PDB file of C-alpha atoms in Angstrom:
ATOM      1  CA  MET V   1      -0.128  -0.154   0.098  1.00 40.00           C
ATOM      2  CA  VAL V   2       1.526   3.155  -1.166  1.00 41.00           C
ATOM      3  CA  PRO V   3       1.529   6.027   1.669  1.00 46.00           C
ATOM      4  CA  SER V   4      -0.549   9.179   0.883  1.00 48.00           C
ATOM      5  CA  PRO V   5      -2.282  12.285   2.620  1.00 49.00           C
ATOM      6  CA  ASP V   6      -5.357  10.211   2.913  1.00 50.00           C
ATOM      7  CA  ASN V   7      -3.836   6.863   3.692  1.00 50.00           C
ATOM      8  CA  PRO V   8      -0.990   7.580   6.385  1.00 48.00           C
ATOM      9  CA  ALA V   9      -1.466   4.087   7.734  1.00 50.00           C
ATOM     10  CA  PRO V  10       2.181   2.459   6.276  1.00 54.00           C
ATOM     11  CA  THR V  11       4.187   5.267   7.079  1.00 60.00           C
ATOM     12  CA  ALA V  12       2.632   5.244  10.358  1.00 57.00           C
ATOM     13  CA  ASP V  13       3.306   1.449  10.809  1.00 60.00           C
ATOM     14  CA  ARG V  14       6.897   1.845   9.604  1.00 70.00           C
ATOM     15  CA  ALA V  15       7.216   4.803  12.326  1.00 65.00           C
ATOM     16  CA  ARG V  16       5.667   2.482  15.180  1.00 63.00           C
ATOM     17  CA  ALA V  17       8.293  -0.278  14.320  1.00 69.00           C
ATOM     18  CA  ALA V  18      11.044   1.948  14.265  1.00 71.00           C
ATOM     19  CA  ARG V  19       9.941   3.262  17.574  1.00 68.00           C
ATOM     20  CA  PHE V  20       9.522  -0.350  18.912  1.00 69.00           C
ATOM     21  CA  ARG V  21      13.116  -1.393  17.788  1.00 78.00           C
ATOM     22  CA  SER V  22      14.692   1.886  19.120  1.00 78.00           C
ATOM     23  CA  GLY V  23      12.846   1.319  22.370  1.00 76.00           C
ATOM     24  CA  LEU V  24      14.109  -2.513  23.034  1.00 77.00           C
ATOM     25  CA  ARG V  25      17.339  -1.503  21.822  1.00 83.00           C
ATOM     26  CA  ALA V  26      17.585   1.237  24.652  1.00 82.00           C
ATOM     27  CA  VAL V  27      16.451  -1.127  27.568  1.00 78.00           C
ATOM     28  CA  ALA V  28      18.368  -4.050  26.315  1.00 84.00           C
ATOM     29  CA  PHE V  29      21.682  -1.893  26.966  1.00 83.00           C
ATOM     30  CA  GLY V  30      20.289  -1.290  30.160  1.00 80.00           C
ATOM     31  CA  ILE V  31      19.818  -4.765  31.146  1.00 86.00           C
ATOM     32  CA  VAL V  32      22.916  -6.149  30.191  1.00 89.00           C
ATOM     33  CA  SER V  33      25.049  -3.195  31.690  1.00 86.00           C
ATOM     34  CA  ASN V  34      22.983  -3.550  35.216  1.00 84.00           C
ATOM     35  CA  SER V  35      23.615  -7.049  35.449  1.00 90.00           C
ATOM     36  CA  CYS V  36      27.487  -6.583  34.963  1.00 91.00           C
ATOM     37  CA  LEU V  37      27.279  -3.975  37.112  1.00 89.00           C
ATOM     38  CA  ILE V  38      25.492  -5.483  39.874  1.00 90.00           C
ATOM     39  CA  VAL V  39      28.287  -8.303  40.016  1.00 92.00           C
ATOM     40  CA  LEU V  40      30.963  -5.920  39.538  1.00 93.00           C
ATOM     41  CA  LYS V  41      29.841  -3.400  42.566  1.00 91.00           C
ATOM     42  CA  GLY V  42      28.591  -6.273  44.850  1.00 90.00           C
ATOM     43  CA  VAL V  43      32.030  -8.400  44.458  1.00 93.00           C
ATOM     44  CA  ALA V  44      33.952  -5.240  44.727  1.00 93.00           C
ATOM     45  CA  GLY V  45      31.972  -3.413  47.653  1.00 89.00           C
ATOM     46  CA  VAL V  46      32.465  -6.978  49.854  1.00 90.00           C
ATOM     47  CA  VAL V  47      35.765  -7.892  49.192  1.00 92.00           C
ATOM     48  CA  GLY V  48      36.859  -4.158  49.375  1.00 90.00           C
ATOM     49  CA  HIS V  49      34.723  -3.097  52.481  1.00 86.00           C
ATOM     50  CA  SER V  50      32.974  -0.370  50.821  1.00 88.00           C
ATOM     51  CA  GLN V  51      29.408   0.417  52.056  1.00 82.00           C
ATOM     52  CA  GLY V  52      28.492   2.823  49.502  1.00 85.00           C
ATOM     53  CA  LEU V  53      29.676   0.425  46.758  1.00 89.00           C
ATOM     54  CA  VAL V  54      27.433  -2.285  48.164  1.00 86.00           C
ATOM     55  CA  ALA V  55      24.558   0.210  48.094  1.00 84.00           C
ATOM     56  CA  ASP V  56      25.566   1.313  44.144  1.00 85.00           C
ATOM     57  CA  ALA V  57      25.173  -2.391  43.388  1.00 87.00           C
ATOM     58  CA  VAL V  58      21.517  -2.664  45.063  1.00 82.00           C
ATOM     59  CA  HIS V  59      20.752   0.819  43.210  1.00 78.00           C
ATOM     60  CA  SER V  60      22.066  -1.279  40.080  1.00 82.00           C
ATOM     61  CA  ALA V  61      19.791  -3.988  40.864  1.00 81.00           C
ATOM     62  CA  ALA V  62      16.891  -1.768  40.970  1.00 76.00           C
ATOM     63  CA  ASP V  63      17.532  -0.453  37.763  1.00 74.00           C
ATOM     64  CA  LEU V  64      17.414  -3.917  36.213  1.00 81.00           C
ATOM     65  CA  ALA V  65      14.351  -4.774  37.612  1.00 76.00           C
ATOM     66  CA  ASN V  66      13.209  -1.100  36.066  1.00 70.00           C
ATOM     67  CA  SER V  67      14.652  -2.423  32.707  1.00 73.00           C
ATOM     68  CA  LEU V  68      13.086  -5.518  32.681  1.00 76.00           C
ATOM     69  CA  ALA V  69       9.646  -3.843  33.451  1.00 72.00           C
ATOM     70  CA  ALA V  70      10.252  -1.418  30.685  1.00 69.00           C
ATOM     71  CA  PHE V  71      11.289  -4.597  28.068  1.00 74.00           C
ATOM     72  CA  THR V  72       8.432  -6.094  29.015  1.00 73.00           C
ATOM     73  CA  SER V  73       5.962  -2.986  28.728  1.00 68.00           C
ATOM     74  CA  LEU V  74       7.315  -2.507  25.073  1.00 66.00           C
ATOM     75  CA  LEU V  75       6.906  -5.647  23.959  1.00 72.00           C
ATOM     76  CA  ILE V  76       3.043  -5.387  25.115  1.00 69.00           C
ATOM     77  CA  SER V  77       2.545  -1.449  24.138  1.00 62.00           C
ATOM     78  CA  ARG V  78       3.759  -2.309  20.443  1.00 64.00           C
ATOM     79  CA  ARG V  79       0.521  -4.681  19.694  1.00 67.00           C
ATOM     80  CA  PRO V  80      -2.226  -3.018  17.884  1.00 64.00           C
ATOM     81  CA  GLY V  81      -5.444  -1.756  18.930  1.00 63.00           C
ATOM     82  CA  ASP V  82      -8.423  -4.186  19.269  1.00 61.00           C
ATOM     83  CA  TRP V  83     -12.036  -4.418  20.233  1.00 59.00           C
ATOM     84  CA  ASN V  84     -10.726  -4.079  23.999  1.00 66.00           C
ATOM     85  CA  HIS V  85      -8.452  -1.207  23.426  1.00 59.00           C
ATOM     86  CA  PRO V  86      -9.368   0.469  20.448  1.00 56.00           C
ATOM     87  CA  TYR V  87      -6.524   2.929  21.113  1.00 60.00           C
ATOM     88  CA  GLY V  88      -3.779   0.394  21.559  1.00 60.00           C
ATOM     89  CA  HIS V  89      -1.865  -0.853  24.883  1.00 60.00           C
ATOM     90  CA  GLY V  90       0.324   2.132  25.512  1.00 62.00           C
ATOM     91  CA  ARG V  91      -0.663   2.422  29.052  1.00 66.00           C
ATOM     92  CA  ALA V  92       1.016  -0.758  29.323  1.00 69.00           C
ATOM     93  CA  GLU V  93       4.410   1.750  29.673  1.00 68.00           C
ATOM     94  CA  ALA V  94       3.187   3.597  32.356  1.00 72.00           C
ATOM     95  CA  LEU V  95       1.872   0.560  34.377  1.00 74.00           C
ATOM     96  CA  ALA V  96       5.676  -0.535  33.878  1.00 73.00           C
ATOM     97  CA  ALA V  97       6.798   2.707  35.279  1.00 74.00           C
ATOM     98  CA  ASN V  98       4.344   2.212  38.061  1.00 78.00           C
ATOM     99  CA  PHE V  99       5.865  -0.918  39.040  1.00 79.00           C
ATOM    100  CA  ALA V 100       9.375   0.104  38.490  1.00 77.00           C
ATOM    101  CA  ALA V 101       8.692   2.942  41.083  1.00 82.00           C
ATOM    102  CA  PHE V 102       7.791   0.490  43.462  1.00 84.00           C
ATOM    103  CA  ILE V 103      10.566  -1.916  43.063  1.00 80.00           C
ATOM    104  CA  VAL V 104      13.151   1.076  43.005  1.00 79.00           C
ATOM    105  CA  GLY V 105      11.547   2.806  46.339  1.00 85.00           C
ATOM    106  CA  THR V 106      11.788  -0.503  47.908  1.00 86.00           C
ATOM    107  CA  ALA V 107      15.370  -0.712  47.047  1.00 82.00           C
ATOM    108  CA  GLY V 108      15.980   2.724  48.471  1.00 84.00           C
ATOM    109  CA  LEU V 109      14.441   2.253  51.820  1.00 88.00           C
ATOM    110  CA  LEU V 110      16.336  -1.157  52.428  1.00 84.00           C
ATOM    111  CA  VAL V 111      19.713   0.384  51.204  1.00 82.00           C
ATOM    112  CA  GLY V 112      18.711   3.396  53.669  1.00 84.00           C
ATOM    113  CA  TRP V 113      17.924   1.252  56.405  1.00 86.00           C
ATOM    114  CA  ASP V 114      21.236  -0.822  56.026  1.00 80.00           C
ATOM    115  CA  SER V 115      23.661   2.189  55.874  1.00 80.00           C
ATOM    116  CA  LEU V 116      21.671   3.931  59.082  1.00 83.00           C
ATOM    117  CA  GLN V 117      22.517   0.992  60.883  1.00 81.00           C
ATOM    118  CA  LYS V 118      26.193   1.399  59.896  1.00 76.00           C
ATOM    119  CA  LEU V 119      26.234   5.404  60.543  1.00 79.00           C
ATOM    120  CA  ARG V 120      24.610   4.296  64.161  1.00 80.00           C
ATOM    121  CA  ALA V 121      27.291   2.036  65.146  1.00 76.00           C
ATOM    122  CA  GLY V 122      29.662   4.561  64.288  1.00 70.00           C
ATOM    123  CA  HIS V 123      32.304   2.054  63.098  1.00 65.00           C
ATOM    124  CA  ALA V 124      33.241   1.287  59.350  1.00 69.00           C
ATOM    125  CA  GLU V 125      36.280  -0.034  57.600  1.00 78.00           C
ATOM    126  CA  THR V 126      38.423   1.772  55.092  1.00 85.00           C
ATOM    127  CA  PRO V 127      37.807   0.768  51.749  1.00 89.00           C
ATOM    128  CA  ALA V 128      40.101  -0.841  49.277  1.00 90.00           C
ATOM    129  CA  TRP V 129      41.326   0.892  46.311  1.00 91.00           C
ATOM    130  CA  LEU V 130      39.746  -1.510  43.972  1.00 92.00           C
ATOM    131  CA  THR V 131      36.378  -0.089  44.965  1.00 92.00           C
ATOM    132  CA  LEU V 132      37.528   3.400  43.639  1.00 93.00           C
ATOM    133  CA  TRP V 133      38.481   1.984  40.197  1.00 95.00           C
ATOM    134  CA  VAL V 134      35.237  -0.196  40.152  1.00 93.00           C
ATOM    135  CA  ALA V 135      33.073   2.893  40.652  1.00 93.00           C
ATOM    136  CA  LEU V 136      34.831   4.872  38.182  1.00 94.00           C
ATOM    137  CA  ILE V 137      33.954   2.336  35.240  1.00 94.00           C
ATOM    138  CA  ALA V 138      30.356   2.476  36.673  1.00 91.00           C
ATOM    139  CA  LEU V 139      30.097   5.915  36.254  1.00 93.00           C
ATOM    140  CA  VAL V 140      31.762   6.155  32.924  1.00 93.00           C
ATOM    141  CA  VAL V 141      29.272   3.113  31.803  1.00 91.00           C
ATOM    142  CA  LYS V 142      26.287   5.053  33.451  1.00 88.00           C
ATOM    143  CA  LEU V 143      26.783   8.094  31.823  1.00 92.00           C
ATOM    144  CA  GLY V 144      27.017   6.836  28.561  1.00 91.00           C
ATOM    145  CA  LEU V 145      23.789   4.735  28.866  1.00 88.00           C
ATOM    146  CA  ALA V 146      21.788   8.006  30.588  1.00 88.00           C
ATOM    147  CA  ILE V 147      22.653  10.270  27.783  1.00 91.00           C
ATOM    148  CA  TYR V 148      21.744   7.119  24.841  1.00 89.00           C
ATOM    149  CA  ALA V 149      18.471   6.410  26.742  1.00 87.00           C
ATOM    150  CA  ARG V 150      17.313   9.963  27.429  1.00 86.00           C
ATOM    151  CA  GLY V 151      17.778  10.708  23.382  1.00 87.00           C
ATOM    152  CA  VAL V 152      15.838   7.620  22.686  1.00 85.00           C
ATOM    153  CA  ALA V 153      13.046   8.504  25.240  1.00 82.00           C
ATOM    154  CA  ARG V 154      12.758  11.959  23.583  1.00 81.00           C
ATOM    155  CA  ARG V 155      12.752  10.505  20.479  1.00 80.00           C
ATOM    156  CA  ILE V 156      10.107   7.957  20.423  1.00 76.00           C
ATOM    157  CA  HIS V 157       8.172   9.480  23.505  1.00 71.00           C
ATOM    158  CA  SER V 158       8.218   6.409  25.894  1.00 72.00           C
ATOM    159  CA  GLN V 159       7.520   6.636  29.370  1.00 65.00           C
ATOM    160  CA  ALA V 160       9.081   3.259  29.837  1.00 67.00           C
ATOM    161  CA  VAL V 161      12.387   4.448  28.192  1.00 78.00           C
ATOM    162  CA  ASN V 162      12.506   7.759  29.899  1.00 78.00           C
ATOM    163  CA  ALA V 163      12.147   6.125  33.255  1.00 72.00           C
ATOM    164  CA  ASP V 164      15.129   3.651  32.612  1.00 75.00           C
ATOM    165  CA  ALA V 165      17.314   6.963  31.450  1.00 82.00           C
ATOM    166  CA  ARG V 166      16.252   8.659  34.721  1.00 78.00           C
ATOM    167  CA  ASP V 167      17.279   5.473  36.639  1.00 75.00           C
ATOM    168  CA  HIS V 168      20.777   5.580  34.676  1.00 81.00           C
ATOM    169  CA  LEU V 169      21.238   9.419  35.149  1.00 83.00           C
ATOM    170  CA  THR V 170      20.615   9.179  38.875  1.00 78.00           C
ATOM    171  CA  ASP V 171      22.871   6.273  39.367  1.00 81.00           C
ATOM    172  CA  VAL V 172      25.663   8.291  37.724  1.00 87.00           C
ATOM    173  CA  VAL V 173      25.046  11.237  40.500  1.00 83.00           C
ATOM    174  CA  ALA V 174      24.636   8.405  43.073  1.00 83.00           C
ATOM    175  CA  THR V 175      28.198   6.557  42.056  1.00 89.00           C
ATOM    176  CA  ALA V 176      29.531  10.083  42.241  1.00 91.00           C
ATOM    177  CA  PHE V 177      28.804  10.546  45.852  1.00 87.00           C
ATOM    178  CA  VAL V 178      30.342   6.721  46.418  1.00 90.00           C
ATOM    179  CA  ILE V 179      33.624   7.728  44.895  1.00 93.00           C
ATOM    180  CA  ALA V 180      33.743  10.903  47.147  1.00 91.00           C
ATOM    181  CA  GLY V 181      32.831   8.652  50.092  1.00 90.00           C
ATOM    182  CA  ILE V 182      35.747   6.159  49.106  1.00 91.00           C
ATOM    183  CA  LEU V 183      38.216   9.046  48.720  1.00 92.00           C
ATOM    184  CA  ILE V 184      37.393  10.746  51.937  1.00 92.00           C
ATOM    185  CA  ALA V 185      37.510   7.103  53.487  1.00 89.00           C
ATOM    186  CA  ARG V 186      40.649   6.472  52.394  1.00 89.00           C
ATOM    187  CA  ALA V 187      41.839   9.851  53.777  1.00 90.00           C
ATOM    188  CA  GLY V 188      41.223   8.767  57.082  1.00 86.00           C
ATOM    189  CA  TYR V 189      37.664   9.001  57.741  1.00 86.00           C
ATOM    190  CA  PRO V 190      36.055   5.886  56.996  1.00 84.00           C
ATOM    191  CA  ILE V 191      32.310   6.606  58.343  1.00 85.00           C
ATOM    192  CA  PHE V 192      31.918   8.909  55.112  1.00 87.00           C
ATOM    193  CA  ASP V 193      31.696   5.602  53.086  1.00 85.00           C
ATOM    194  CA  ALA V 194      28.793   4.539  55.270  1.00 83.00           C
ATOM    195  CA  LEU V 195      27.468   7.926  54.572  1.00 86.00           C
ATOM    196  CA  ALA V 196      27.561   7.626  50.910  1.00 85.00           C
ATOM    197  CA  GLY V 197      25.593   4.723  51.191  1.00 83.00           C
ATOM    198  CA  PHE V 198      22.908   6.537  53.038  1.00 85.00           C
ATOM    199  CA  MET V 199      23.117   9.527  50.458  1.00 84.00           C
ATOM    200  CA  VAL V 200      22.585   6.987  47.671  1.00 82.00           C
ATOM    201  CA  ALA V 201      19.171   5.739  49.366  1.00 84.00           C
ATOM    202  CA  GLY V 202      18.134   9.076  49.266  1.00 84.00           C
ATOM    203  CA  PHE V 203      18.755   9.288  45.372  1.00 78.00           C
ATOM    204  CA  ILE V 204      17.290   5.725  44.714  1.00 80.00           C
ATOM    205  CA  LEU V 205      14.009   7.453  46.944  1.00 86.00           C
ATOM    206  CA  TYR V 206      14.197  10.339  44.255  1.00 82.00           C
ATOM    207  CA  THR V 207      14.479   8.195  41.222  1.00 76.00           C
ATOM    208  CA  ALA V 208      11.286   6.321  42.274  1.00 82.00           C
ATOM    209  CA  PHE V 209       9.130   9.188  43.167  1.00 85.00           C
ATOM    210  CA  GLU V 210       9.974  10.948  39.549  1.00 77.00           C
ATOM    211  CA  ILE V 211       9.333   7.701  37.719  1.00 76.00           C
ATOM    212  CA  PHE V 212       5.878   7.213  39.867  1.00 82.00           C
ATOM    213  CA  ARG V 213       4.955  10.939  39.125  1.00 80.00           C
ATOM    214  CA  ALA V 214       5.620  10.943  35.371  1.00 72.00           C
ATOM    215  CA  ALA V 215       3.690   7.594  34.880  1.00 73.00           C
ATOM    216  CA  ALA V 216       0.592   8.745  37.009  1.00 73.00           C
ATOM    217  CA  HIS V 217       0.370  11.892  34.710  1.00 69.00           C
ATOM    218  CA  GLU V 218      -0.433   9.543  31.990  1.00 64.00           C
ATOM    219  CA  LEU V 219      -2.298   6.991  33.899  1.00 66.00           C
ATOM    220  CA  MET V 220      -4.713   9.990  35.325  1.00 61.00           C
ATOM    221  CA  GLU V 221      -5.288  11.219  31.718  1.00 57.00           C
ATOM    222  CA  THR V 222      -3.944  14.760  32.169  1.00 58.00           C
ATOM    223  CA  SER V 223      -4.668  16.827  29.398  1.00 59.00           C
ATOM    224  CA  LEU V 224      -2.613  18.363  26.487  1.00 70.00           C
ATOM    225  CA  ASP V 225       0.289  20.596  27.924  1.00 73.00           C
ATOM    226  CA  ARG V 226      -0.367  24.513  27.339  1.00 77.00           C
ATOM    227  CA  GLU V 227       2.122  24.861  24.105  1.00 80.00           C
ATOM    228  CA  LEU V 228       0.828  22.013  22.730  1.00 80.00           C
ATOM    229  CA  GLY V 229      -2.735  22.664  23.421  1.00 80.00           C
ATOM    230  CA  ALA V 230      -2.530  26.377  22.462  1.00 82.00           C
ATOM    231  CA  PHE V 231      -0.947  25.629  19.383  1.00 85.00           C
ATOM    232  CA  LEU V 232      -3.607  23.015  17.991  1.00 86.00           C
ATOM    233  CA  LEU V 233      -6.583  25.502  19.062  1.00 86.00           C
ATOM    234  CA  HIS V 234      -4.910  27.964  16.713  1.00 85.00           C
ATOM    235  CA  GLU V 235      -4.643  25.743  13.791  1.00 89.00           C
ATOM    236  CA  ALA V 236      -8.235  24.474  14.524  1.00 89.00           C
ATOM    237  CA  ARG V 237      -9.597  27.934  14.429  1.00 89.00           C
ATOM    238  CA  HIS V 238      -8.073  28.666  10.942  1.00 88.00           C
ATOM    239  CA  VAL V 239      -9.516  25.386   8.904  1.00 91.00           C
ATOM    240  CA  PRO V 240     -11.851  26.949   6.322  1.00 91.00           C
ATOM    241  CA  GLY V 241     -15.352  26.624   7.648  1.00 89.00           C
ATOM    242  CA  VAL V 242     -15.018  26.547  11.275  1.00 90.00           C
ATOM    243  CA  ALA V 243     -16.944  29.407  12.868  1.00 87.00           C
ATOM    244  CA  ALA V 244     -15.644  28.707  16.402  1.00 85.00           C
ATOM    245  CA  VAL V 245     -13.976  26.205  18.468  1.00 86.00           C
ATOM    246  CA  THR V 246     -16.024  25.654  21.695  1.00 82.00           C
ATOM    247  CA  GLY V 247     -13.512  23.204  23.585  1.00 79.00           C
ATOM    248  CA  ILE V 248     -10.375  21.232  23.003  1.00 81.00           C
ATOM    249  CA  ALA V 249      -8.573  18.540  25.354  1.00 80.00           C
ATOM    250  CA  GLY V 250      -6.465  15.494  24.997  1.00 79.00           C
ATOM    251  CA  ARG V 251      -4.524  12.648  26.526  1.00 75.00           C
ATOM    252  CA  THR V 252      -1.641  10.494  25.962  1.00 72.00           C
ATOM    253  CA  LEU V 253      -0.929   6.818  25.590  1.00 68.00           C
ATOM    254  CA  ALA V 254       2.741   6.247  25.501  1.00 60.00           C
ATOM    255  CA  ASP V 255       3.978   8.215  22.051  1.00 60.00           C
ATOM    256  CA  VAL V 256       0.039   8.563  20.957  1.00 71.00           C
ATOM    257  CA  THR V 257      -1.698  11.985  21.495  1.00 79.00           C
ATOM    258  CA  ILE V 258      -5.333  11.935  20.964  1.00 81.00           C
ATOM    259  CA  VAL V 259      -7.201  15.058  20.736  1.00 87.00           C
ATOM    260  CA  GLU V 260     -10.972  15.746  21.175  1.00 86.00           C
ATOM    261  CA  VAL V 261     -12.424  19.267  19.219  1.00 87.00           C
ATOM    262  CA  HIS V 262     -15.534  21.033  19.727  1.00 87.00           C
ATOM    263  CA  ILE V 263     -16.534  23.440  16.621  1.00 88.00           C
ATOM    264  CA  ASP V 264     -19.068  25.392  15.526  1.00 88.00           C
ATOM    265  CA  VAL V 265     -20.214  25.739  11.690  1.00 87.00           C
ATOM    266  CA  ASP V 266     -22.925  27.513   9.873  1.00 87.00           C
ATOM    267  CA  PRO V 267     -26.148  25.241  10.937  1.00 85.00           C
ATOM    268  CA  GLU V 268     -27.078  25.241   6.902  1.00 86.00           C
ATOM    269  CA  MET V 269     -23.933  23.740   5.827  1.00 88.00           C
ATOM    270  CA  PRO V 270     -24.704  20.428   3.739  1.00 89.00           C
ATOM    271  CA  ALA V 271     -23.545  17.116   5.551  1.00 86.00           C
ATOM    272  CA  ARG V 272     -20.802  16.765   2.767  1.00 89.00           C
ATOM    273  CA  GLU V 273     -19.167  19.820   3.241  1.00 90.00           C
ATOM    274  CA  LEU V 274     -19.304  19.398   7.000  1.00 90.00           C
ATOM    275  CA  GLY V 275     -17.466  16.161   6.456  1.00 90.00           C
ATOM    276  CA  THR V 276     -14.534  17.980   4.493  1.00 91.00           C
ATOM    277  CA  VAL V 277     -14.287  20.478   7.254  1.00 91.00           C
ATOM    278  CA  VAL V 278     -13.832  17.698   9.782  1.00 91.00           C
ATOM    279  CA  ASP V 279     -11.331  16.102   7.698  1.00 92.00           C
ATOM    280  CA  ALA V 280      -9.339  19.293   7.107  1.00 92.00           C
ATOM    281  CA  ILE V 281      -9.175  19.713  10.997  1.00 92.00           C
ATOM    282  CA  LYS V 282      -8.046  16.162  11.399  1.00 91.00           C
ATOM    283  CA  ARG V 283      -5.454  16.230   8.768  1.00 91.00           C
ATOM    284  CA  ARG V 284      -4.265  19.689   9.971  1.00 90.00           C
ATOM    285  CA  LEU V 285      -3.829  18.657  13.355  1.00 90.00           C
ATOM    286  CA  ILE V 286      -2.099  15.569  12.577  1.00 88.00           C
ATOM    287  CA  SER V 287       0.170  16.837  10.032  1.00 86.00           C
ATOM    288  CA  GLN V 288       1.183  19.789  12.382  1.00 84.00           C
ATOM    289  CA  ALA V 289       1.762  17.934  15.550  1.00 80.00           C
ATOM    290  CA  PRO V 290       3.977  14.508  14.741  1.00 70.00           C
ATOM    291  CA  GLY V 291       2.673  13.198  18.587  1.00 71.00           C
ATOM    292  CA  VAL V 292      -0.974  13.658  17.398  1.00 82.00           C
ATOM    293  CA  LYS V 293      -2.063  10.245  15.721  1.00 78.00           C
ATOM    294  CA  HIS V 294      -5.710  10.576  16.797  1.00 81.00           C
ATOM    295  CA  VAL V 295      -8.598  13.491  16.401  1.00 88.00           C
ATOM    296  CA  VAL V 296     -11.890  13.362  17.492  1.00 86.00           C
ATOM    297  CA  VAL V 297     -14.412  16.187  16.247  1.00 89.00           C
ATOM    298  CA  GLU V 298     -17.832  17.293  17.475  1.00 86.00           C
ATOM    299  CA  ALA V 299     -19.867  19.760  15.570  1.00 85.00           C
ATOM    300  CA  ASN V 300     -22.558  22.230  16.555  1.00 71.00           C
ATOM    301  CA  SER V 301     -23.547  20.708  19.915  1.00 63.00           C
ATOM    302  CA  ASN V 302     -26.382  22.345  21.755  1.00 56.00           C
ATOM    303  CA  LEU V 303     -25.560  20.509  25.070  1.00 57.00           C
ATOM    304  CA  ASP V 304     -23.219  22.091  27.699  1.00 57.00           C
ATOM    305  CA  GLU V 305     -19.374  21.157  27.579  1.00 56.00           C
ATOM    306  CA  PRO V 306     -18.280  18.766  30.020  1.00 57.00           C
ATOM    307  CA  GLU V 307     -16.718  20.921  32.837  1.00 56.00           C
ATOM    308  CA  GLY V 308     -13.506  19.348  32.175  1.00 55.00           C
ATOM    309  CA  LEU V 309     -13.188  19.847  28.563  1.00 58.00           C
ATOM    310  CA  ALA V 310     -14.638  23.208  29.013  1.00 57.00           C
ATOM    311  CA  SER V 311     -11.780  24.131  31.407  1.00 58.00           C
ATOM    312  CA  SER V 312      -9.054  22.893  29.076  1.00 60.00           C
ATOM    313  CA  TYR V 313     -10.364  25.070  26.473  1.00 58.00           C
ATOM    314  CA  ARG V 314     -10.375  28.377  28.526  1.00 63.00           C
ATOM    315  CA  GLU V 315      -7.134  27.564  29.993  1.00 61.00           C
ATOM    316  CA  LEU V 316      -5.549  27.177  26.307  1.00 63.00           C
ATOM    317  CA  ASN V 317      -7.494  29.662  24.886  1.00 63.00           C
ATOM    318  CA  HIS V 318      -5.834  32.440  27.352  1.00 61.00           C
ATOM    319  CA  ASN V 319      -2.356  30.991  25.932  1.00 57.00           C
ATOM    320  CA  ALA V 320      -3.280  30.726  22.705  1.00 54.00           C
TER     321      ALA V 320
END
């Protein structure tokens, strides 16, 4: 089937397939790297007597759980829409992100409690130089993964890959604190290694909160952001035949944005001409906003607008 303005399905299918491959590749790199880092950090932390590096190994284990959840969700979300899920299975990514937030948060609490016990005891061993070199290697690997995964997440608009990227980036900062703790401990203050472990726990919990917040926005069907909504409102108003836009709202499912637009047209307009106006609105919004995949248009409704949609329209109209 040849792509055309009236039949964009082949192009859309190829775009979704490319999105799927990019997302899986980014998550797969995270799975492999985290698996290696868990072993490397854990062994070096135990052998080299570094509480901070052991905590960082637990952090990598939480990252691995997040990557596995993201990988699974991408496999599910790529499934096409069906009678029970007409807009696809994109919500699977937000659900996986919530699961990852729970796993990461639990790991943070466990690491924090263990490090707190070490701090309360007031006794810690001086970590070996081996732990420093392992931490430096982990930092470089995680920094590369964070940059790569963040770029993929922004390009394909994936909550799951974005959660993975957040984990990598937080691991970079956490590992930097571990390195600082090891250096200070080697300088004669071994308790700072345990303190580094406690700070890593804080970063793990912060990561869990950020992952949960981003996923919650999607699951709660937060409407269009103001910039995109104002742009779509402006575009809909300038379609020939539209007398007024009376309501606009939208929601996001992974990489798909669904927009609902309510318009007024000349009540004497023939049905065929009204259909042309509706199609023009759909084509214009989908072509001008790459993330928009579905547009629902309602014309000349005499019923009061739903309060949520009306509130969204008032807010966007103020910014248009």
